[in-house]
Every structure is written in structure tokens, then in C-alpha cells.
Coordinates of C-alpha atoms in Angstrom, one line a residue:
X745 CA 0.0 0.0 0.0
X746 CA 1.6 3.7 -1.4
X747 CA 1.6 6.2 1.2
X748 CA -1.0 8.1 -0.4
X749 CA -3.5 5.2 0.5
X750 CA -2.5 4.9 3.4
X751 CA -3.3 8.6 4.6
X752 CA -6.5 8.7 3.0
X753 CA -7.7 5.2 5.0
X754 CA -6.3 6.9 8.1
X755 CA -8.5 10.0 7.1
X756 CA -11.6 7.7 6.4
X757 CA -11.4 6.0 9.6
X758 CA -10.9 9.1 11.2
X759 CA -14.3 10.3 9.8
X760 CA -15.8 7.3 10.9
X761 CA -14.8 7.5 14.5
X762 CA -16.2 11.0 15.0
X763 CA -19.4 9.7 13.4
X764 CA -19.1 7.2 15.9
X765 CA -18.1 9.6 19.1
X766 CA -21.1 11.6 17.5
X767 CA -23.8 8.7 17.5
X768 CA -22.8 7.5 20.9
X769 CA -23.3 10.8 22.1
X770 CA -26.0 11.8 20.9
X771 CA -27.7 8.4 22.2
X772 CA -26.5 9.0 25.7
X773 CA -27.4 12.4 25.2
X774 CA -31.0 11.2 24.8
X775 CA -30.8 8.2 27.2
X776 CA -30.2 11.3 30.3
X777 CA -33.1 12.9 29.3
X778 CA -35.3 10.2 28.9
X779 CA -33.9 9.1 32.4
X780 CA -33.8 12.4 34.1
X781 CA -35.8 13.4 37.7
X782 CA -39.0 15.4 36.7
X783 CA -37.9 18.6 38.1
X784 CA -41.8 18.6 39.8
X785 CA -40.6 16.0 42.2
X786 CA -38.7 18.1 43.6
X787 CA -40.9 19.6 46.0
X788 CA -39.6 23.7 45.8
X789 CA -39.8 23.0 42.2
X790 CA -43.4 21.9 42.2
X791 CA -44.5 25.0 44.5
X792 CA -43.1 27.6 42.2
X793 CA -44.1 26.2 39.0
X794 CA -47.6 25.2 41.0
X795 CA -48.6 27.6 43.6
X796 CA -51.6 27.1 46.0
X797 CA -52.5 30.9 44.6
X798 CA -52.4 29.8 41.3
X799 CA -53.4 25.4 41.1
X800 CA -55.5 23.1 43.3
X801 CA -52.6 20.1 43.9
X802 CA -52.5 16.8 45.0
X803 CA -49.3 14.8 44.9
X804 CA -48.3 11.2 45.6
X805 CA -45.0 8.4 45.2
X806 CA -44.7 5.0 46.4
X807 CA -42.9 2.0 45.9
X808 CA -44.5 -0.7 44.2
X809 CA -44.1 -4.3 44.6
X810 CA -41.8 -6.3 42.5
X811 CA -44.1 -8.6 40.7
X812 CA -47.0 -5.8 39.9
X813 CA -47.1 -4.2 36.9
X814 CA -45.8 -0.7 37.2
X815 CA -48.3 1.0 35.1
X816 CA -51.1 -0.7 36.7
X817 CA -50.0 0.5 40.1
X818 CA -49.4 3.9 38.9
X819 CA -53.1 4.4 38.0
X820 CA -53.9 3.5 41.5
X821 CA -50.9 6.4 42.6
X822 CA -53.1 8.8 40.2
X823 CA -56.5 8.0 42.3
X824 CA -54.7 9.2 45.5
X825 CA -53.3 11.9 44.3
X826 CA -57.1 13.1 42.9
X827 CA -57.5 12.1 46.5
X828 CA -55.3 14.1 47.7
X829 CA -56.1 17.2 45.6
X830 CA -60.4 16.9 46.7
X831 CA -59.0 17.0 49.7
X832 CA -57.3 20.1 49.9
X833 CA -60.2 22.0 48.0
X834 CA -62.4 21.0 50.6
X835 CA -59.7 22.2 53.6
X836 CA -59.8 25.7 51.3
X837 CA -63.9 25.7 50.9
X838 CA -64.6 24.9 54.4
X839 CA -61.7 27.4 55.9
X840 CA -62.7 30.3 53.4
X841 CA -66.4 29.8 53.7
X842 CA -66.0 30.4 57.4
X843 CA -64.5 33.8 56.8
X844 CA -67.1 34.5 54.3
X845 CA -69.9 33.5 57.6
X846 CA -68.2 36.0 59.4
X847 CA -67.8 38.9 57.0
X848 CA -71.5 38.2 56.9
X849 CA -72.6 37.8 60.2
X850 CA -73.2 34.7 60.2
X851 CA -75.8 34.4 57.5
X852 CA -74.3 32.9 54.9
X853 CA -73.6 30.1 57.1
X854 CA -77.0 28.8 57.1
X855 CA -77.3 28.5 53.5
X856 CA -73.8 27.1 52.5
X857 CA -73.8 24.5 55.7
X858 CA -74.5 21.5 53.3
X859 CA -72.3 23.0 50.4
X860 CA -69.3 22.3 52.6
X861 CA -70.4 18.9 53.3
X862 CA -71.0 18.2 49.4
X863 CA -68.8 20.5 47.6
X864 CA -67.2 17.0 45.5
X865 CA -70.6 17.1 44.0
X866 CA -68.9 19.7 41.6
X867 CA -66.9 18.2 39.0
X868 CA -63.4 19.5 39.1
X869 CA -63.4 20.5 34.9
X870 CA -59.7 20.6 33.8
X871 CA -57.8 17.9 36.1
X872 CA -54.8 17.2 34.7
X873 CA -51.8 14.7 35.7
X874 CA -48.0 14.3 35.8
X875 CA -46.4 10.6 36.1
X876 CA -43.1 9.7 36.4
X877 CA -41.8 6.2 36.7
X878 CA -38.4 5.5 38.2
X879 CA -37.8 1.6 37.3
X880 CA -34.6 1.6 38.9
X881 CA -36.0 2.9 42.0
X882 CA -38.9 1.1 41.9
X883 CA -40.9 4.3 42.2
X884 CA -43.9 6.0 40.7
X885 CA -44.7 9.7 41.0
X886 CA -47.8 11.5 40.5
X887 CA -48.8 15.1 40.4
X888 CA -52.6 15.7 39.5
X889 CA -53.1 19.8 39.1
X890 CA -56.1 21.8 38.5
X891 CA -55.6 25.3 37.3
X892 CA -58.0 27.7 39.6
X893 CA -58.6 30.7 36.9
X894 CA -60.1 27.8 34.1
X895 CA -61.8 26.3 36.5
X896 CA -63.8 29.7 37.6
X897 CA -64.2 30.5 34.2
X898 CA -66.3 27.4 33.7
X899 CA -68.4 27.5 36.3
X900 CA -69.0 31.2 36.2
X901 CA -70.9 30.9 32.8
X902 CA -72.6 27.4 34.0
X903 CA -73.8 29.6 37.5
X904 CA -76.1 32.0 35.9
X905 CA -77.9 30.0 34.3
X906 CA -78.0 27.5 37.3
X907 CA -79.0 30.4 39.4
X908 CA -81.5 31.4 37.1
X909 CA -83.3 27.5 36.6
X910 CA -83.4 27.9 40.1
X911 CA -85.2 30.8 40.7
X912 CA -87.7 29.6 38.2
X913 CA -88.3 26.2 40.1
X914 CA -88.6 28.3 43.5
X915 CA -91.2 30.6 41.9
X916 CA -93.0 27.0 40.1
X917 CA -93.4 25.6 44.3
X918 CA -94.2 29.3 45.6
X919 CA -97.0 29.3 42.7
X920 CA -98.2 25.8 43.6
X921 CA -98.3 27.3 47.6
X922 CA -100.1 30.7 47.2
X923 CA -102.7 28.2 44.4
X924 CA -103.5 25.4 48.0
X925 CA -102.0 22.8 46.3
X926 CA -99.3 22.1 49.0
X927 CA -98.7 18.7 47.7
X928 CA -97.7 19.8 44.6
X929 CA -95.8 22.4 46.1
X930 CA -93.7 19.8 47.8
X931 CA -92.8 18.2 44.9
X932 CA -91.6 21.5 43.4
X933 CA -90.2 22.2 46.4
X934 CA -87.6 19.1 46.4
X935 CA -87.0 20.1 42.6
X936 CA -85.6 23.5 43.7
X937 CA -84.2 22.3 46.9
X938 CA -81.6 19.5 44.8
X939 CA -80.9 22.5 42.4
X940 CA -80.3 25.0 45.4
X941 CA -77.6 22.1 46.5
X942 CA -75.7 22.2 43.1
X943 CA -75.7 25.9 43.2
X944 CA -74.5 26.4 46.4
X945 CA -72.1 23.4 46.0
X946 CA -70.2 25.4 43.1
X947 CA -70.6 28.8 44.9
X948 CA -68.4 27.2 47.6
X949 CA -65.9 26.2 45.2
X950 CA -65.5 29.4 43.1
X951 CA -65.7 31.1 46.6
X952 CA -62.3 28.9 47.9
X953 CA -60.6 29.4 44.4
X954 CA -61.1 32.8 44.3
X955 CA -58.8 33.0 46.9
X956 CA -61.3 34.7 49.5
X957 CA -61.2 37.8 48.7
X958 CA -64.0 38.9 47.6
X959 CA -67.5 37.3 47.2
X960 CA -69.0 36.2 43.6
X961 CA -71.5 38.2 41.4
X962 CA -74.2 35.5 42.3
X963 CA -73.4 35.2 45.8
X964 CA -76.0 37.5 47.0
X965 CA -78.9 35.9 44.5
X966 CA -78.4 32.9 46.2
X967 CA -78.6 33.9 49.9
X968 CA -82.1 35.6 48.7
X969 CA -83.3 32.4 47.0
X970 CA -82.1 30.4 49.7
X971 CA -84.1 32.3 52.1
X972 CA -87.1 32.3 49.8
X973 CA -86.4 28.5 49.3
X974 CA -86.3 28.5 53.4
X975 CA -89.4 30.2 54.1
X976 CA -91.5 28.5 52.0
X977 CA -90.2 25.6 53.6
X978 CA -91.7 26.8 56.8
X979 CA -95.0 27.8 55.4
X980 CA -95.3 24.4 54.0
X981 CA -94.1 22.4 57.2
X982 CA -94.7 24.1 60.2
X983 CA -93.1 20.7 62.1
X984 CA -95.2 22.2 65.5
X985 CA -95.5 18.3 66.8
X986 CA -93.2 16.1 64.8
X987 CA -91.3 13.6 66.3
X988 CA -87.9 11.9 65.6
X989 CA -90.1 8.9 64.0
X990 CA -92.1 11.6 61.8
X991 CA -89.4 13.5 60.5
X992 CA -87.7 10.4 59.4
X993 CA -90.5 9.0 58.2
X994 CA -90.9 12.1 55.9
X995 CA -87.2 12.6 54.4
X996 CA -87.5 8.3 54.1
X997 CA -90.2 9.2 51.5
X998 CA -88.1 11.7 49.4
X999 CA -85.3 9.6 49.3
X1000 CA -86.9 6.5 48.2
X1001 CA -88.8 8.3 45.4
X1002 CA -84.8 10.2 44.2
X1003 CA -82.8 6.8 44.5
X1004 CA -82.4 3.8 41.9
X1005 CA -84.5 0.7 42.7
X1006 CA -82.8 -1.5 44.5
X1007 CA -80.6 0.8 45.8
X1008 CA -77.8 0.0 48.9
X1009 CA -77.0 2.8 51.4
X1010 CA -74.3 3.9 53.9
X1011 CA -75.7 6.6 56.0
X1012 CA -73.8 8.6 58.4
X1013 CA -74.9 10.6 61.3
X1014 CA -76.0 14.4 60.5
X1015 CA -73.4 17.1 61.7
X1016 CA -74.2 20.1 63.3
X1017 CA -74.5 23.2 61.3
X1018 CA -70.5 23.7 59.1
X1019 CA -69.5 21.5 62.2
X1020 CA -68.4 18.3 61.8
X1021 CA -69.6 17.4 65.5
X1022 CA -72.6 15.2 66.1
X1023 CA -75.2 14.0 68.6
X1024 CA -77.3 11.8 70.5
X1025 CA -80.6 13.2 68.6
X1026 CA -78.4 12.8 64.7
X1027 CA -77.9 9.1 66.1
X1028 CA -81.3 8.4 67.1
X1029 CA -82.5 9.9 63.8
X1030 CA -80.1 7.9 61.4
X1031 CA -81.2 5.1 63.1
X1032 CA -84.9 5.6 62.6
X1033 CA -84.4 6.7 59.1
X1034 CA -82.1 3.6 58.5
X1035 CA -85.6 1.6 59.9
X1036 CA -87.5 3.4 57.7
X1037 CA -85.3 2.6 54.3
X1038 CA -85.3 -1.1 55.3
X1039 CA -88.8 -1.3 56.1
X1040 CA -89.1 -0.2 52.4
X1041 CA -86.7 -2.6 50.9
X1042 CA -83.6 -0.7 51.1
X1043 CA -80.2 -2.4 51.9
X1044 CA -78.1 -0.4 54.3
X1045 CA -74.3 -1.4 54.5
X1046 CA -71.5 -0.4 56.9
X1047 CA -68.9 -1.2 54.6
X1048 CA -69.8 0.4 51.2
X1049 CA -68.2 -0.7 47.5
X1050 CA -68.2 0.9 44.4
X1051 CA -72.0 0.6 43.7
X1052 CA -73.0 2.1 47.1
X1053 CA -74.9 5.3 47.4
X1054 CA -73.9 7.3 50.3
X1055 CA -76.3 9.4 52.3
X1056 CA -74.9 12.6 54.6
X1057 CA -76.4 15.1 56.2
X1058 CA -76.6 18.4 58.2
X1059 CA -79.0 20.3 60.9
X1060 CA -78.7 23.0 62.3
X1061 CA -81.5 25.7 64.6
X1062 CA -83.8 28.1 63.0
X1063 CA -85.8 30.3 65.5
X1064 CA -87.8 27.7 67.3
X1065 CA -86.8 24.8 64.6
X1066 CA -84.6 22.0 64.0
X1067 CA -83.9 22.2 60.3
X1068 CA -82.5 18.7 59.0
X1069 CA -81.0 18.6 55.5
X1070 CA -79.8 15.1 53.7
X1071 CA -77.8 14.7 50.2
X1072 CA -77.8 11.6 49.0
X1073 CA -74.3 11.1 46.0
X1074 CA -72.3 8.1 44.8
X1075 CA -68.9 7.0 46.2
X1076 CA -67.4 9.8 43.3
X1077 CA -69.4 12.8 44.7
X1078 CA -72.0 12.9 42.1
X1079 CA -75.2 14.1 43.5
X1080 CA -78.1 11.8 43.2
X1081 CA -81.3 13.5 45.2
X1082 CA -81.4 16.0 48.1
X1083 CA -84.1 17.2 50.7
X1084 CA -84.5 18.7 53.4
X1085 CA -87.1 19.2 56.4
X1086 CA -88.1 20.8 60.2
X1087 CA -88.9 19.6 63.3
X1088 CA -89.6 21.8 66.4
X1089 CA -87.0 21.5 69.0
X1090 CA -89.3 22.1 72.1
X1091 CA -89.9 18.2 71.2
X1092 CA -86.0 17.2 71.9
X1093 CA -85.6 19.3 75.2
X1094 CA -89.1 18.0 76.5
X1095 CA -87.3 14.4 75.7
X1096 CA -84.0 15.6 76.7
X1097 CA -82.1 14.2 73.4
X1098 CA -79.0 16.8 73.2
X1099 CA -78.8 18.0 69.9
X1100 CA -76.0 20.1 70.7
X1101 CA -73.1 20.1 72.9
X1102 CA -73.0 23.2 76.0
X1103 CA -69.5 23.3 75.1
X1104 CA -70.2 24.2 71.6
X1105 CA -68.7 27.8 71.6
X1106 CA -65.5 26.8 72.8
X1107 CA -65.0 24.1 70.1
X1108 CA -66.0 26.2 67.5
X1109 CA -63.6 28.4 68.5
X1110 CA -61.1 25.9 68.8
X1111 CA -62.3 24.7 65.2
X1112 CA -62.1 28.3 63.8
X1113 CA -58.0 28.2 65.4
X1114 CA -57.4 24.9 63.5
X1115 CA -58.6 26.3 60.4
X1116 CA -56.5 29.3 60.2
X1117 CA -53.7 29.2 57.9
X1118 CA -54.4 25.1 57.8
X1119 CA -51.9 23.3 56.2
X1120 CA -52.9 22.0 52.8
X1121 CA -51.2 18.4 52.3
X1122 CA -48.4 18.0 49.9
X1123 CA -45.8 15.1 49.4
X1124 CA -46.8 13.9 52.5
X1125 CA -50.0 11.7 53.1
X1126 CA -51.1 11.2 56.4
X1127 CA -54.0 9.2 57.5
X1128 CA -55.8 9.1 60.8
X1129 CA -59.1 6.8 62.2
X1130 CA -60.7 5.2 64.9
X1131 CA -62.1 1.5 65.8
X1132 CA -65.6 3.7 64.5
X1133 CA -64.2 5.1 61.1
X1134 CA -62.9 8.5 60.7
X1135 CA -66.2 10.8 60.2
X1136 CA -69.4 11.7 62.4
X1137 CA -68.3 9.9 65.6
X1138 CA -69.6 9.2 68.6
X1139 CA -68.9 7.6 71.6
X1140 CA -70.8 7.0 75.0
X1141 CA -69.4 6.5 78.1
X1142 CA -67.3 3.7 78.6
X1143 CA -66.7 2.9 74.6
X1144 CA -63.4 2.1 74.0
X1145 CA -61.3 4.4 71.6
X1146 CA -58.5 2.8 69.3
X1147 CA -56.7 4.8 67.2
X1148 CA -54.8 3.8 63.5
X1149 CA -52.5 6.0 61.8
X1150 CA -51.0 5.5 58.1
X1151 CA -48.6 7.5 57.0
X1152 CA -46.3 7.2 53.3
X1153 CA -42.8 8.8 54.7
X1154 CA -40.8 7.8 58.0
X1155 CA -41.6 10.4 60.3
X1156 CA -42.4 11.9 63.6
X1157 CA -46.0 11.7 65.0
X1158 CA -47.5 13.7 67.4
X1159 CA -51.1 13.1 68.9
X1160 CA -53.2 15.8 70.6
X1161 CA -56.7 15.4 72.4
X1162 CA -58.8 18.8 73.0
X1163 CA -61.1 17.3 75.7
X1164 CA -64.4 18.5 75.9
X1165 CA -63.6 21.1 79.2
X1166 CA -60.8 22.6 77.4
X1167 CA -58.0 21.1 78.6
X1168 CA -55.5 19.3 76.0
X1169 CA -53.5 16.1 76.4
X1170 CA -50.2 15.0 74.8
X1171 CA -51.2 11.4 74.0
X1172 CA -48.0 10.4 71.9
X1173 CA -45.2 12.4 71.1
X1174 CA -42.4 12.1 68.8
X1175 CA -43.2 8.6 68.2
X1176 CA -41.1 7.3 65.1
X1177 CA -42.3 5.5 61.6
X1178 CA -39.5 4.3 60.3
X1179 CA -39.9 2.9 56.8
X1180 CA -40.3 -0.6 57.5
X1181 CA -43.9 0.9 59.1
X1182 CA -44.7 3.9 56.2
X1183 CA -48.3 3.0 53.7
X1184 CA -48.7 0.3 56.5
X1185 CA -51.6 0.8 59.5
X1186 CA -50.1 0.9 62.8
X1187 CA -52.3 1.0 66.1
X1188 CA -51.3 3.6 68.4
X1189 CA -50.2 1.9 71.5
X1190 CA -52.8 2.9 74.0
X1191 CA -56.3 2.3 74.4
X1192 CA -58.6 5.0 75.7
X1193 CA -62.2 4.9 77.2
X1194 CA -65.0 7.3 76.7
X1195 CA -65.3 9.0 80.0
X1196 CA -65.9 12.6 81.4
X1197 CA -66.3 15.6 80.8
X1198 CA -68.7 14.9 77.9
X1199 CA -68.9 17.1 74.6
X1200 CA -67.5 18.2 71.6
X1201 CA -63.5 16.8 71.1
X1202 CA -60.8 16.7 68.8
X1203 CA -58.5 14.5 68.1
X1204 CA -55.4 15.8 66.3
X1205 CA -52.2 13.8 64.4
X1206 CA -49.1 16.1 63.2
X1207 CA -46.5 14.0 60.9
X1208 CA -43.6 15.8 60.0
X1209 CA -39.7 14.6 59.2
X1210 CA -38.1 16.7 62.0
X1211 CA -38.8 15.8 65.6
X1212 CA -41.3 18.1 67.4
X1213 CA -40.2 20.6 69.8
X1214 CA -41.3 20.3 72.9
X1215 CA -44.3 21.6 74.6
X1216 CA -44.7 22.5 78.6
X1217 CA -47.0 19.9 80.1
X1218 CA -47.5 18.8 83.3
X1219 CA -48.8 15.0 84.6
X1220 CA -52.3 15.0 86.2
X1221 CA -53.9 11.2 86.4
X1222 CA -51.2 9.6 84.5
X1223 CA -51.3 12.1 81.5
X1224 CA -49.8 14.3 80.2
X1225 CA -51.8 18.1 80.3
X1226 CA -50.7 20.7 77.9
X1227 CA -49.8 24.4 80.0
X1228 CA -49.6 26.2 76.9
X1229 CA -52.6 27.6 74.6
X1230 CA -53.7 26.0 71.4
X1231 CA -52.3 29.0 69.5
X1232 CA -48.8 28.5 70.9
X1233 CA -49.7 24.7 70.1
X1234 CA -50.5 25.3 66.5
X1235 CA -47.0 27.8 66.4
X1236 CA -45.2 24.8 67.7
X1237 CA -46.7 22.3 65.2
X1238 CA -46.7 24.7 62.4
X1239 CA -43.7 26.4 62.8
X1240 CA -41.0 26.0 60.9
X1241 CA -41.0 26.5 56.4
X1242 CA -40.2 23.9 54.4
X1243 CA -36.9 24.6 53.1
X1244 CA -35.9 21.3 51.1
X1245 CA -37.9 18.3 49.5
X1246 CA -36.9 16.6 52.5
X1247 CA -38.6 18.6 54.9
X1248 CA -42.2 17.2 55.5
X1249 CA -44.8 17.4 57.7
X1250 CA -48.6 16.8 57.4
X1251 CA -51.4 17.5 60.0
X1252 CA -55.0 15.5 60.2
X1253 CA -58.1 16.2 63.1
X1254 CA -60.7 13.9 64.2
X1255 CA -64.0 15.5 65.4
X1256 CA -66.2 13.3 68.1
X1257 CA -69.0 14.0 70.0
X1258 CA -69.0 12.0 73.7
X1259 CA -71.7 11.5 75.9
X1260 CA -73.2 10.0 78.9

């Protein structure tokens, strides 16, 4: 081979080798993005690319098992995090529509009491996700977001004309009234009553994602056909000598006549007023309403699946009344009837059935402290219950309390009880998950029985990464009594700013009604 040859091989495989070099690196080049972190992950990332002024979030990442199918197990991640994100809306309905009560003294409580309870019935238009699957880590990552300005958009335009069907049914039953046909009038008056719900149920939502600061163009429609609504109501039902049995009896009627045949129920106990608090009267009622379905051929189940309807409820006092409002939805939130009725509550203090606790200022207060500034959950999912479920509960005296706590991230736990006289004990402190325990249901150690003083109580679980600090207590009959107030409580708790993806914390409350 001549030594011109032989350079231009050399040069020829030179070319090739930086087509080579070039190849390989543009395929690594491509292999690190597809492998890279999703900066969202991250969670200061995530907050400044998602605010809470800006997007309704819900996040969630776990490790799934060897032998399932990631993808499978990541749609079951994306449920949680949907979860996760319904639940912070309703953390941001029910603390804003308290401030909204109290701009308006207290009357647009009355008419947004069973929005707060339903809100889900809304449909949150424009929920979006972001997955991420880490196969090396055996991870999955989910980040469902919901953009607050699209989503007022929407149901701006669909609340006028909501508002404006309504008016039109209240005016049909008014109509119906003023005519003597009061049975008709009824009818018309469940019609407008289920519309009211859905209207209220998305004022409460545009209210929350409006960031509070101002009320909505049809927010003062609604409390004037609420009270017309109300009234008529009233005029239709004076509930002078109704019973427990009656008033049952009645509602039992409505809901047969608004539910699929062969329907199965779970009900809960009513809740007082934008309380979650019950009472000895909302038990006795639920369980002569839960008579009354069965008597008609309605299953009722403790333990609902996918096909069960789900029937809630609030009351609360008008003037010399005991209004009691029920929604009936499916396990989703979708609304499937609603109605409402009155009883006079001269009947329940002649029978001495406490409808409401006389410690019901002070926990109201209490609840209005917890509510300010609440922490909205993020990458950390936190789960509290009781040996009776997590909602409406009530114990009598000498019930035994267990508590179960789930929580997805090792972590300090810290377990507060506001007892019905005010006083608050430190029932666990600083005890650890490690990560053998985390998205596995551990029993708190202790087991605690229902005993006085009797009322309204809370129950309260803080997670966070950190250990707590420590608060002044003082031992009185073998427990531990908190010295300081709930506000240097909640400073304690809620303290310190997340400053890395690390940091974590998480904060859950139980509300139970006890009794002798």
C-alpha cells in the first residue's frame, strides 16, 4: 500500500470515529433525558411552578411491589393523588367559607352548611396529571393539578344560568303554595331544593378558588333564594308536633322516590351546622331513618363498594326549629337526590335528646384556630381513624377508643386530644415510623375509654420529618396536660418552612362527640 493510500484510509477512519463519538453521544445524550428526575418532584420546584395561589394540587410516590405491573400500580398512585387534591379544595372551601360566615354575620352560614359537606358534587373540569416512573428505584410519581382561573371560568358561565333555573323552580313551588295545592308544592319544592344544592355546591368552590377575597356576582342571589327556598319551607311544614319517627318518616319518602330501585345505602350521622360534631338526637335519627329505608326494601351497608350510594347530612336551629337537611351522591361525589325538612325542638328538650353540645362555643372556636392558615397536604399523606371510622363519631361513656395512623414517609407523630372542658393532652409524642412501618396501618399503643367531661373533642395527628419541639406539660392522672394555649400549640406544630424536599410534615383532626 503507497503512502498516499495509506493517509487517506487513516482519514476515512478518522471520519468514521467522529461519526461514531457523535452517534454515541447523541444516544447518551437522549438516554439522560429520557432518564432524568422530573424537576416537579422536587418539592420547591413543584411550588413555584404550582402555587396554591395559582393550582388546586395533589401529589403522591410509592414504591410498588416487584411482581405488579408498574403502570397498573401507577393508576392506582393517580387516584390518590385526585384524593389528595379533593381534599385540599375542601380544607380551602370549608376554611374560606367560614371567613365568608363571618364577613356576613353569620348568614351565609345557614345557607352554604350542606355545600361544605357536598362540595365533590362539583366536577373539578380541567384535572390534569404528571407521572413519572423510576424503574430503577422502583418508584412512581404523581402530580394531579387543576388550574383555579379555568376552572372559575367554567363554572361562572354554568352559574347564571344555574341560578337562574333555580329561581324559576322556586317561583313553580311558591305558585303551587299561594294556588292550596301544597302537595304539589312539595314536589316543586324538592326540585328547587336539589338545584339549590348544586348551586351552592359550586358557589363554595369558586368562593375557595377565588382565593377569598371577595365574594362572587351571584353570591347575593343565592342567599335571597335560599331564604325564599327557606321560608316556603316553613310555610309548607310548620313541624309544630313532629317527632324523631315523623321527621324520618318524611325525608325516608323523598329519598326513596330520588334513589335507583334496589338501591344499597351507607348513612352517616348528621353534623351540626358547618361543624363536623354530632349528637345523641343525629344518632337516634339515622337510626330511625335507617328503619324506615329497610322497612321499604332498602339495603343499608356499613362497609360500602363501588355501587353504594352514600347518604350525609346536616342540621342545624332556626328560631324555634330544628332544620334537618340530607344529600344523597355516589362514592365519586355525584349528586343523586337531596331534601330537606323541620322539626320543632321544644320536642327534643321536652325528651331531653341533646342535639348540641354546651360546650359548643368553645370548640367552634377551637375549630375556627385549626382552620387558620391550615396546612394544605403536599408530598406527605397522612391518615388518621378510629375503631368507628374517621367521620361523624360518637362515643358514650365507657366505649373504648383505638386509634390507627397510616402515613407514606418515615416520620415523627405527634397526637393531641382537646377534651371536651378545654384542657388538651399530649397522648404520643415524637413517636417514630420508620420505613419498614410507612403505607402500612399501625395501632397507636394505648387504648382509651370514653369517660368525662362529655362534649364536643378533637383528636389531632401532626407528621412531620423533623422531631417536634417540645411543649410545657404537666402530669395529672397519668397524663400528660398541655400548660400552653392552642395557639402556641399550632406555632409549635406549624412552625417552621419547608426549606428542602426533605422537609415534610402533614397535619390531620378527628371531630367526636361524647356522651353519657
Amino acid at each position: 500500500m503507497n503512502q498516499k493510500n495509506l493517509k487517506l484510509m487513516r482519514s476515512n477512519i478518522h471520519i468514521h470515529l467522529k461519526k461514531i463519538m457523535a452517534l454515541l453521544l447523541l444516544n447518551c445524550s437522549a438516554f439522560i433525558v429520557f432518564a432524568q428526575t422530573p424537576d416537579w418532584i422536587n418539592y420547591s420546584s413543584r411550588q413555584l411552578k404550582y402555587s396554591n395561589a395559582q393550582y388546586y394540587t395533589g401529589y403522591a410516590e410509592n414504591s410498588y411491589p416487584k411482581k405488579e405491573n408498574p403502570h397498573n400500580f401507577l393508576e392506582k398512585q393517580k387516584e390518590k393523588a385526585a384524593s389528595n387534591l379533593s381534599e385540599n379544595v375542601q380544607i380551602r372551601v370549608e376554611s374560606l367559607t367560614t371567613n365568608l360566615s363571618q364577613q356576613k354575620n353569620n348568614e351565609v352560614s345557614s345557607y352554604f352548611k350542606n355545600s361544605i359537606a357536598t362540595y365533590s358534587n362539583v366536577d373539578l373540569v380541567g384535572l390534569q396529571y404528571l407521572t413519572h416512573i423510576d424503574k430503577k428505584e422502583k418508584k412512581v410519581y404523581v402530580l394531579a393539578y387543576l388550574e383555579k382561573q379555568a376552572l372559575n371560568k367554567y363554572y361562572q358561565q354554568k352559574l347564571q344560568s344555574e341560578v337562574t333555573r333555580l329561581d324559576n323552580l322556586i317561583q313553580k313551588a311558591e305558585s303551587f303554595f299561594q294556588a292550596s295545592n301544597t302537595k304539589q308544592a312539595k314536589i316543586e319544592h324538592s326540585n328547587a331544593l336539589l338545584q339549590a344544592n348544586k348551586c351552592n355546591s359550586v358557589q363554595a368552590l369558586l368562593y375557595a378558588s377565588n382565593t377569598g377575597s371577595s365574594t362572587t356576582s351571584h353570591t347575593e342571589k343565592l342567599i335571597q333564594l335560599n331564604q325564599r327556598l327557606n321560608q316556603l319551607l316553613i310555610k309548607i311544614e310548620t313541624g309544630e308536633k313532629r317527632s324523631i319517627n315523623d321527621l324520618a318518616a318524611l325525608l325516608s319518602e323523598k329519598i326513596i322516590k330520588g334513589i335507583p330501585n334496589h338501591a344499597q345505602l351507607k348513612i352517616s350521622y348528621p353534623t351540626y351546622a358547618d361543624t363536623k360534631f354530632t349528637s345523641p338526637f343525629a344518632k337516634r335519627f339515622s337510626q330511625v331513618l335507617q328503619q324506615e329505608l329497610s322497612n321499604k326494601g332498602i339495603s343499608i351497608l356499613e362497609n360500602p363498594d363501588h355501587n353504594t350510594l352514600l347518604l350525609k347530612g346536616t342540621y342545624w336551629e332556626e328560631s324555634e326549629n330544628i332544620r334537618v337537611s340530607l344529600a344523597v351522591s355516589d362514592v365519586n361525589g355525584k349528586l343523586i337526590c337531596a331534601d330537606e325538612n323541620i322539626m320543632n325542638k321544644q320536642y327534643l328538650i321536652d325528651k331531653q335528646i341533646s342535639y348540641k353540645a354546651e360546650n359548643f362555643s368553645d370548640a367552634y372556636t377551637r375549630m375556627q384556630h385549626f382552620r387558620k392558615d391550615e396546612m394544605l397536604s403536599g408530598d406527605m399523606i397522612l391518615e388518621l381513624w378510629t375503631n368507628k371510622g374517621d367521620e361523624n363519631l360518637l362515643f358514650q361513656e365507657g366505649e373504648r377508643l383505638k386509634l390507627f395512623v397510616r402515613v407514606n414517609t418515615p416520620s415523627y407523630l405527634r397526637v393531641i386530644y382537646y377534651l371536651a372542658d378545654g384542657s388538651k393532652v399530649l397522648l404520643l409524642d415524637n413517636y417514630y415510623i420508620d420505613q419498614s412501618k410507612i403505607n402500612k396501618v399501625v395501632e397507636i399503643p394505648d387504648e382509651f375509654e370514653c369517660a368525662e367531661p362529655f362534649g364536643y373533642e378533637t383528636l389531632q395527628l401532626s407528621a412531620q420529618t423533623k422531631a417536634f419541639k417540645s411543649l410545657q406539660t404537666q402530669v395529672q392522672y397519668g397524663y400528660q396536660f398541655i400548660t400552653e394555649s392552642t395557639n402556641a400549640i399550632m406555632a409549635n406544630t406549624r412552625g417552621f418552612k419547608k426549606v428542602s424536599s426533605a422537609d415534610k410534615k402533614a397535619e390531620v383532626r378527628l371531630n367526636m362527640t361524647t356522651y353519657r
